[in-house]
Amino acid sequence: MPRKPSSEVLDIGGREVTITNAAKVLFPGPKYTKLDVAQYYVAVGEGALRGAGGRPNMLVRYPNGIDGEFFYQKRAPERRPDWVDVVELKFPSGRSALEIVPRDAAALAWMANLGSLELHPHPVRAEDLEHPDELRVDLDPVPGVKWAQVREVALIAKAALEDVGLVGWPKTSGKRGMHIYVRIAQRWTFDEVRRAALALARDVERRAPQLATSKWWKEERHGVFVDYNQNAKDRTIASAYSVRPTPNATVSAPLDWSEVADCEPEDFTLANMPRRFKRLGDRHAGIDQRAGSLEALLELFEKQGGGDAPWPPHYRKQAGEPARVQPSKRKLPVIEIGRAKRKEDALAGLERWKKRHPKVQEHLEPADILVDSMRGRYTTWTRVRVNLQHVPEKLRPAQEPLDPDEKTLSSS
């Protein structure tokens, strides 16, 4: 069959992968195309597969580029090459789905052809879906926190891991945060891995209470949130070498610990990462040889005596879990500003609210602005709230009609 004029056929390890509409621009600023993304994943394939290969992957598709709508796709397309592997996952919701399991660079290029910019693997191998081989530390700064603080918390987390005999492998998230991956023996359940991650988060907070927090509710956070819930079953985060939907196509860059103190997220892009990879190789090349034990972290959890932390709402109630009641509904003066499909629209509503309440704005701290990315089954939407805890009571405005008010998104 003759190829369409707009397509390109890549020969990758003896497999032919057709990139349809190859010249389609996915990143308007630097004008990177779908073919550019596919060729990028081929260039860094060895490293990308070390992070996402052999694991079920959720697709996050940007068919019209980073400025268009995107959607999550758990189910593998029915029409796929016979050499693209899949495995059936069962989720906490009771649903199940066949997900893509990339095993070679050709599979990565085929995923890129679907407009899937990021790699979102689960922390399990396809051969054992109930026992993670990876503990994930997600360092998520609250609004207003500088990148230097994220780097500082990462180094504190490194020390905390070393004290329990574990090796952490850092990488930029490609956006505002940093991830640390820890290979572990495939002995523990998802619940046990989450419990170990919670113990680590609390230990990092103990070591640097002014810099880091383990508090689950956004209203109570400050500094850098050490997100242990990324270890709950069905959670995925962008893995190493993932291209992120940013204006200059930053990527999630594996780092050596010696690079952490001076790195910047903008240092690593789709354009320059292949050169770095060719020069230095994969900074996480030794990760699979350093699988460790969670026993010390689980013992630390018991010694800390803090019990479990709240789980996300669609998970079953856990033994010893505290009430899933937001602090804003118990004690904190939090009001909601708006909901929108696009983050920019939600933030524009926040700016209109600030103009209506200039005296209130004078008392707000960066962490008082709560911007939540809410994930539905297939899409995301943004909710903006404001914590008025630092505003004198006489100046606190009442809850107003939401602006914008795209309520239908809450059930997407």
Coordinates of C-alpha atoms in Angstrom, one line a residue:
M1 CA 0.0 0.0 0.0
P2 CA 1.5 3.4 -1.0
R3 CA 2.0 5.7 1.9
K4 CA 0.1 9.0 2.2
P5 CA 2.1 12.0 1.1
S6 CA 2.0 13.4 4.7
S7 CA 3.3 10.3 6.4
E8 CA 6.8 9.1 7.2
V9 CA 7.8 5.5 7.7
L10 CA 10.5 4.9 10.3
D11 CA 12.5 1.7 10.3
I12 CA 13.2 1.1 14.0
G13 CA 15.0 -2.1 14.9
G14 CA 13.5 -3.9 11.9
R15 CA 10.0 -2.7 12.6
E16 CA 8.3 -0.2 10.3
V17 CA 6.3 2.6 12.1
T18 CA 4.2 4.9 10.1
I19 CA 4.0 8.5 11.4
T20 CA 0.8 9.9 10.0
N21 CA 0.5 13.6 9.4
A22 CA 4.2 13.7 10.3
A23 CA 4.6 17.5 9.8
K24 CA 1.7 18.4 12.2
V25 CA 3.0 20.9 14.7
L26 CA 2.5 19.9 18.3
F27 CA 4.6 22.7 19.9
P28 CA 3.7 26.0 18.2
G29 CA 6.6 28.0 19.6
P30 CA 9.6 26.0 18.5
K31 CA 7.4 24.3 15.8
Y32 CA 8.2 20.8 16.9
T33 CA 6.2 18.2 14.9
K34 CA 4.8 14.8 15.5
L35 CA 7.7 13.4 13.6
D36 CA 10.1 15.3 15.9
V37 CA 8.5 13.7 19.0
A38 CA 8.7 10.2 17.5
Q39 CA 12.3 10.6 16.5
Y40 CA 13.1 12.0 20.0
Y41 CA 11.8 8.8 21.6
V42 CA 13.8 6.7 19.3
A43 CA 17.0 8.7 20.2
V44 CA 16.5 8.2 23.9
G45 CA 14.8 4.9 23.7
E46 CA 17.1 2.9 25.9
G47 CA 16.6 5.3 28.8
A48 CA 12.9 5.9 28.2
L49 CA 12.3 2.1 28.2
R50 CA 14.2 1.8 31.5
G51 CA 11.5 4.0 33.0
A52 CA 8.4 2.9 31.1
G53 CA 9.3 -0.3 29.3
G54 CA 7.7 -3.6 30.4
R55 CA 5.1 -1.7 32.3
P56 CA 1.4 -0.9 31.5
N57 CA 1.2 2.7 30.3
M58 CA -1.8 5.1 30.3
L59 CA -1.9 7.2 27.2
V60 CA -2.1 11.0 27.5
R61 CA -3.0 12.2 24.0
Y62 CA -2.6 15.7 22.5
P63 CA -3.9 15.1 19.0
N64 CA -4.0 18.8 18.2
G65 CA -0.8 19.8 20.0
I66 CA -0.2 21.3 23.4
D67 CA -2.6 24.2 22.8
G68 CA -5.5 21.9 22.0
E69 CA -7.6 19.6 24.2
F70 CA -5.9 16.5 25.6
F71 CA -7.4 13.4 27.1
Y72 CA -6.5 10.3 29.1
Q73 CA -6.8 6.9 27.5
K74 CA -6.4 3.8 29.6
R75 CA -7.6 1.4 27.0
A76 CA -5.2 0.4 24.2
P77 CA -6.5 1.2 20.7
E78 CA -8.1 -1.9 19.2
R79 CA -6.2 -1.3 15.9
R80 CA -2.6 -1.8 16.8
P81 CA 0.4 -3.7 15.4
D82 CA 0.6 -7.3 16.6
W83 CA 4.0 -6.5 18.1
V84 CA 2.6 -3.9 20.5
D85 CA 2.1 -5.7 23.8
V86 CA -0.8 -5.2 26.2
V87 CA -1.8 -6.4 29.6
E88 CA -5.1 -6.2 31.5
L89 CA -5.3 -4.0 34.6
K90 CA -8.0 -4.0 37.2
F91 CA -8.6 -0.7 38.9
P92 CA -9.9 0.3 42.4
S93 CA -13.1 1.5 40.7
G94 CA -13.8 -2.1 39.7
R95 CA -13.2 -1.4 36.0
S96 CA -10.5 -3.1 33.9
A97 CA -8.7 -2.2 30.8
L98 CA -6.0 -3.5 28.4
E99 CA -3.1 -1.1 28.6
I100 CA -0.1 -0.6 26.3
V101 CA 3.2 -2.3 27.4
P102 CA 6.0 -0.8 25.4
R103 CA 9.0 -3.1 25.0
D104 CA 11.1 -1.5 22.3
A105 CA 11.7 1.9 20.7
A106 CA 9.3 1.1 17.9
A107 CA 6.4 0.9 20.4
L108 CA 7.4 4.3 21.8
A109 CA 7.3 5.8 18.3
W110 CA 4.0 4.2 17.7
M111 CA 2.6 5.8 20.9
A112 CA 4.0 9.1 19.8
N113 CA 2.1 8.8 16.5
L114 CA -1.1 8.7 18.6
G115 CA -0.2 12.2 19.9
S116 CA 0.9 10.7 23.3
L117 CA 3.6 13.1 24.4
E118 CA 4.2 11.8 27.9
L119 CA 5.0 8.3 29.1
H120 CA 2.7 7.4 32.1
P121 CA 3.7 3.9 33.3
H122 CA 2.3 2.2 36.4
P123 CA 4.9 1.3 39.1
V124 CA 4.6 -2.4 38.3
R125 CA 5.9 -4.9 35.7
A126 CA 3.5 -6.5 33.3
E127 CA 4.4 -9.9 34.7
D128 CA 3.3 -9.0 38.3
L129 CA 0.6 -6.3 38.5
E130 CA 0.0 -6.5 42.3
H131 CA 3.5 -5.9 43.6
P132 CA 5.2 -2.6 42.7
D133 CA 8.9 -2.7 42.0
E134 CA 9.2 1.1 42.4
L135 CA 8.5 3.6 45.2
R136 CA 7.9 7.1 43.8
V137 CA 8.6 10.3 45.6
D138 CA 6.9 13.3 44.0
L139 CA 8.1 16.7 45.2
D140 CA 5.3 19.1 44.4
P141 CA 5.9 22.8 45.4
V142 CA 2.9 24.9 46.5
P143 CA 2.4 28.2 44.6
G144 CA 5.1 30.7 45.2
V145 CA 7.8 28.2 46.2
K146 CA 11.1 28.7 44.3
W147 CA 12.8 25.9 42.5
A148 CA 15.8 26.2 44.8
Q149 CA 13.6 25.0 47.6
V150 CA 12.6 21.9 45.6
R151 CA 16.2 21.1 45.1
E152 CA 16.9 21.5 48.8
V153 CA 14.1 19.2 49.7
A154 CA 15.3 16.6 47.2
L155 CA 18.7 16.4 48.9
I156 CA 16.9 16.0 52.3
A157 CA 14.9 13.2 50.9
K158 CA 18.1 11.6 49.6
A159 CA 19.5 11.6 53.1
A160 CA 16.3 10.2 54.5
L161 CA 16.4 7.3 52.0
E162 CA 20.0 6.6 52.7
D163 CA 19.2 6.3 56.4
V164 CA 16.8 3.4 55.7
G165 CA 19.2 1.7 53.3
L166 CA 17.5 2.9 50.0
V167 CA 18.9 4.5 46.9
G168 CA 17.0 7.3 45.3
W169 CA 17.3 8.2 41.6
P170 CA 16.3 11.9 41.0
K171 CA 14.9 13.5 37.9
T172 CA 13.2 16.8 37.0
S173 CA 9.5 16.4 36.4
G174 CA 9.8 18.7 33.4
K175 CA 7.6 21.2 35.1
R176 CA 7.8 22.8 38.6
G177 CA 8.7 19.7 40.6
M178 CA 11.1 16.9 41.0
H179 CA 10.7 13.1 41.3
I180 CA 12.8 10.5 43.1
Y181 CA 12.4 6.9 42.1
V182 CA 13.4 4.0 44.4
R183 CA 13.7 0.5 43.0
I184 CA 12.3 -2.1 45.5
A185 CA 12.0 -5.8 45.6
Q186 CA 8.6 -7.1 44.4
R187 CA 7.4 -8.2 47.8
W188 CA 5.0 -5.5 49.0
T189 CA 1.5 -4.6 48.1
F190 CA 0.4 -1.1 46.8
D191 CA -1.0 -0.3 50.3
E192 CA 2.3 -1.2 51.9
V193 CA 4.3 0.8 49.4
R194 CA 2.1 3.8 50.0
R195 CA 2.5 3.4 53.7
A196 CA 6.3 3.4 53.3
A197 CA 6.1 6.5 51.2
L198 CA 4.0 8.2 53.8
A199 CA 6.6 7.4 56.5
L200 CA 9.3 8.9 54.2
A201 CA 7.3 12.0 53.6
R202 CA 6.7 12.5 57.4
D203 CA 10.5 12.0 58.0
V204 CA 11.4 14.6 55.4
E205 CA 8.9 17.0 57.0
R206 CA 10.5 16.3 60.5
R207 CA 13.9 17.0 59.1
A208 CA 12.9 20.3 57.4
P209 CA 9.5 21.5 58.8
Q210 CA 9.9 24.9 57.3
L211 CA 10.6 23.6 53.8
A212 CA 8.5 20.5 53.3
T213 CA 5.1 19.1 54.3
S214 CA 3.4 15.7 54.3
K215 CA -0.1 17.2 54.8
W216 CA -2.6 15.7 52.3
W217 CA -5.1 18.6 52.3
K218 CA -4.0 21.6 50.2
E219 CA -5.4 24.0 52.7
E220 CA -2.8 22.8 55.2
R221 CA 0.3 22.6 53.0
H222 CA 3.3 24.9 52.8
G223 CA 6.6 24.6 51.0
V224 CA 7.1 21.4 49.1
F225 CA 4.6 18.7 49.4
V226 CA 6.1 15.2 49.5
D227 CA 3.3 13.4 47.7
Y228 CA 3.1 9.8 48.9
N229 CA -0.3 9.2 47.2
Q230 CA 1.4 8.8 43.9
N231 CA 2.1 5.2 45.2
A232 CA -1.6 4.3 45.4
K233 CA -2.8 1.8 42.9
D234 CA -3.9 3.3 39.6
R235 CA -1.7 6.4 39.9
T236 CA 0.8 7.2 37.2
I237 CA 3.2 10.1 36.8
A238 CA 5.4 11.2 33.8
S239 CA 8.4 8.9 33.7
A240 CA 12.0 9.6 32.7
Y241 CA 12.5 11.3 29.4
S242 CA 8.8 12.1 29.0
V243 CA 8.1 15.2 26.8
R244 CA 6.0 17.6 28.8
P245 CA 3.3 19.9 27.3
T246 CA 5.3 23.1 28.0
P247 CA 6.0 25.9 25.5
N248 CA 9.6 24.9 24.9
A249 CA 9.0 21.1 25.2
T250 CA 10.9 20.5 28.4
V251 CA 11.5 16.8 29.3
S252 CA 11.7 14.9 32.5
A253 CA 15.4 14.6 32.9
P254 CA 17.2 11.8 34.9
L255 CA 19.9 13.3 37.0
D256 CA 23.0 12.3 38.9
W257 CA 22.8 13.6 42.5
S258 CA 25.8 15.8 41.8
E259 CA 23.7 17.7 39.3
V260 CA 20.7 18.4 41.5
A261 CA 22.0 21.5 43.3
D262 CA 22.5 23.4 40.1
C263 CA 20.0 22.1 37.6
E264 CA 17.0 24.0 36.2
P265 CA 14.0 22.4 34.6
E266 CA 14.4 24.5 31.5
D267 CA 17.9 23.0 30.9
F268 CA 16.4 19.8 29.4
T269 CA 14.3 19.9 26.3
L270 CA 13.2 17.7 23.3
A271 CA 15.9 19.5 21.3
N272 CA 18.9 19.0 23.6
M273 CA 18.2 15.8 25.5
P274 CA 19.3 13.4 22.7
R275 CA 22.7 15.2 22.7
R276 CA 23.0 14.8 26.4
F277 CA 21.9 11.2 26.2
K278 CA 24.5 10.4 23.5
R279 CA 27.2 12.2 25.5
L280 CA 26.5 10.9 29.1
G281 CA 24.2 7.9 28.6
D282 CA 21.3 7.3 30.9
R283 CA 21.9 8.8 34.4
H284 CA 19.6 6.0 35.8
A285 CA 21.4 3.2 34.0
G286 CA 22.1 1.4 37.3
I287 CA 18.7 1.7 38.8
D288 CA 17.6 -2.0 38.2
Q289 CA 20.7 -3.2 40.1
R290 CA 19.8 -1.4 43.3
A291 CA 16.5 -2.8 44.4
G292 CA 16.0 -2.4 48.1
S293 CA 13.8 -3.4 51.0
L294 CA 10.9 -1.4 52.5
E295 CA 11.2 -3.1 55.9
A296 CA 13.0 -0.1 57.6
L297 CA 10.5 2.4 56.2
L298 CA 7.5 0.3 57.4
E299 CA 9.1 0.0 60.8
L300 CA 9.6 3.8 60.8
F301 CA 5.9 4.2 60.0
E302 CA 4.9 2.2 63.1
K303 CA 7.4 4.2 65.3
Q304 CA 6.1 7.5 64.0
G305 CA 2.6 6.6 65.4
G306 CA 0.8 9.0 63.0
G307 CA -1.5 6.3 61.6
D308 CA -2.7 6.4 58.0
A309 CA -3.4 9.5 56.0
P310 CA -6.6 10.3 53.9
W311 CA -6.9 8.4 50.7
P312 CA -8.3 9.8 47.5
P313 CA -12.1 9.7 47.4
H314 CA -12.5 6.7 44.9
Y315 CA -10.5 4.3 47.0
R316 CA -12.2 2.1 49.6
K317 CA -12.0 3.2 53.2
Q318 CA -8.8 1.9 54.8
A319 CA -8.5 0.6 58.4
G320 CA -7.2 3.4 60.6
E321 CA -7.7 6.0 58.0
P322 CA -8.9 9.4 59.4
A323 CA -12.1 11.0 58.2
R324 CA -12.0 12.2 54.6
V325 CA -13.2 15.7 55.5
Q326 CA -11.4 18.7 54.1
P327 CA -10.1 21.1 56.7
S328 CA -12.0 23.9 54.8
K329 CA -15.2 22.1 55.7
R330 CA -14.1 21.8 59.4
K331 CA -12.3 25.0 60.3
L332 CA -10.5 26.9 57.6
P333 CA -12.2 29.8 55.8
V334 CA -11.8 28.6 52.2
I335 CA -14.0 29.9 49.4
E336 CA -14.2 28.6 45.8
I337 CA -13.6 31.1 43.0
G338 CA -14.3 29.1 39.8
R339 CA -14.1 25.9 37.8
A340 CA -13.0 25.7 34.1
K341 CA -11.9 23.2 31.6
R342 CA -8.8 25.2 30.8
K343 CA -6.5 26.3 33.6
E344 CA -6.0 29.7 32.0
D345 CA -9.8 30.4 32.2
A346 CA -9.9 29.4 35.8
L347 CA -6.9 31.7 36.7
A348 CA -8.5 34.6 34.7
G349 CA -11.5 34.2 37.0
L350 CA -9.2 34.5 40.0
E351 CA -7.7 37.7 38.6
R352 CA -11.3 39.2 38.3
W353 CA -12.0 38.2 41.9
K354 CA -8.8 39.9 43.1
K355 CA -9.8 43.1 41.3
R356 CA -13.1 43.1 43.1
H357 CA -11.3 42.6 46.5
P358 CA -8.1 44.5 46.4
K359 CA -7.8 44.9 50.2
V360 CA -8.2 41.1 50.6
Q361 CA -5.4 40.5 48.1
E362 CA -2.9 42.4 50.3
H363 CA -3.2 39.8 53.0
L364 CA -3.0 36.6 50.9
E365 CA 0.2 34.5 50.9
P366 CA 1.2 32.4 47.8
A367 CA 0.1 29.1 49.5
D368 CA -3.4 30.6 50.1
I369 CA -4.2 30.3 46.4
L370 CA -5.3 26.7 45.9
V371 CA -5.3 25.6 42.2
D372 CA -6.5 22.0 41.9
S373 CA -6.1 20.0 38.7
M374 CA -9.1 17.7 38.9
R375 CA -9.0 14.5 36.9
G376 CA -12.1 13.0 35.5
R377 CA -12.3 9.6 33.8
Y378 CA -10.9 11.0 30.5
T379 CA -10.1 14.7 31.0
T380 CA -8.9 17.2 33.5
W381 CA -10.4 20.5 34.7
T382 CA -9.2 23.2 37.1
R383 CA -10.7 24.4 40.3
V384 CA -9.5 27.6 42.0
R385 CA -10.1 28.3 45.7
V386 CA -8.7 30.9 48.2
N387 CA -7.9 30.2 51.8
L388 CA -8.7 33.4 53.8
Q389 CA -6.9 32.3 56.9
H390 CA -4.5 35.3 56.8
V391 CA -7.3 37.8 56.0
P392 CA -8.8 39.7 59.0
E393 CA -12.4 38.4 59.6
K394 CA -14.0 41.8 58.9
L395 CA -12.4 41.8 55.4
R396 CA -13.3 38.2 54.4
P397 CA -15.7 38.2 51.5
A398 CA -18.5 35.7 51.4
Q399 CA -18.8 32.9 48.9
E400 CA -19.8 34.3 45.5
P401 CA -21.2 32.7 42.3
L402 CA -18.4 30.7 40.6
D403 CA -16.5 32.6 37.9
P404 CA -16.2 30.7 35.6
D405 CA -18.7 28.0 36.4
E406 CA -18.3 25.1 34.1
K407 CA -20.0 22.6 36.5
T408 CA -20.5 19.8 34.0
L409 CA -16.8 19.1 34.2
S410 CA -17.0 17.7 37.7
S411 CA -18.5 14.5 36.4
S412 CA -16.3 14.0 33.4

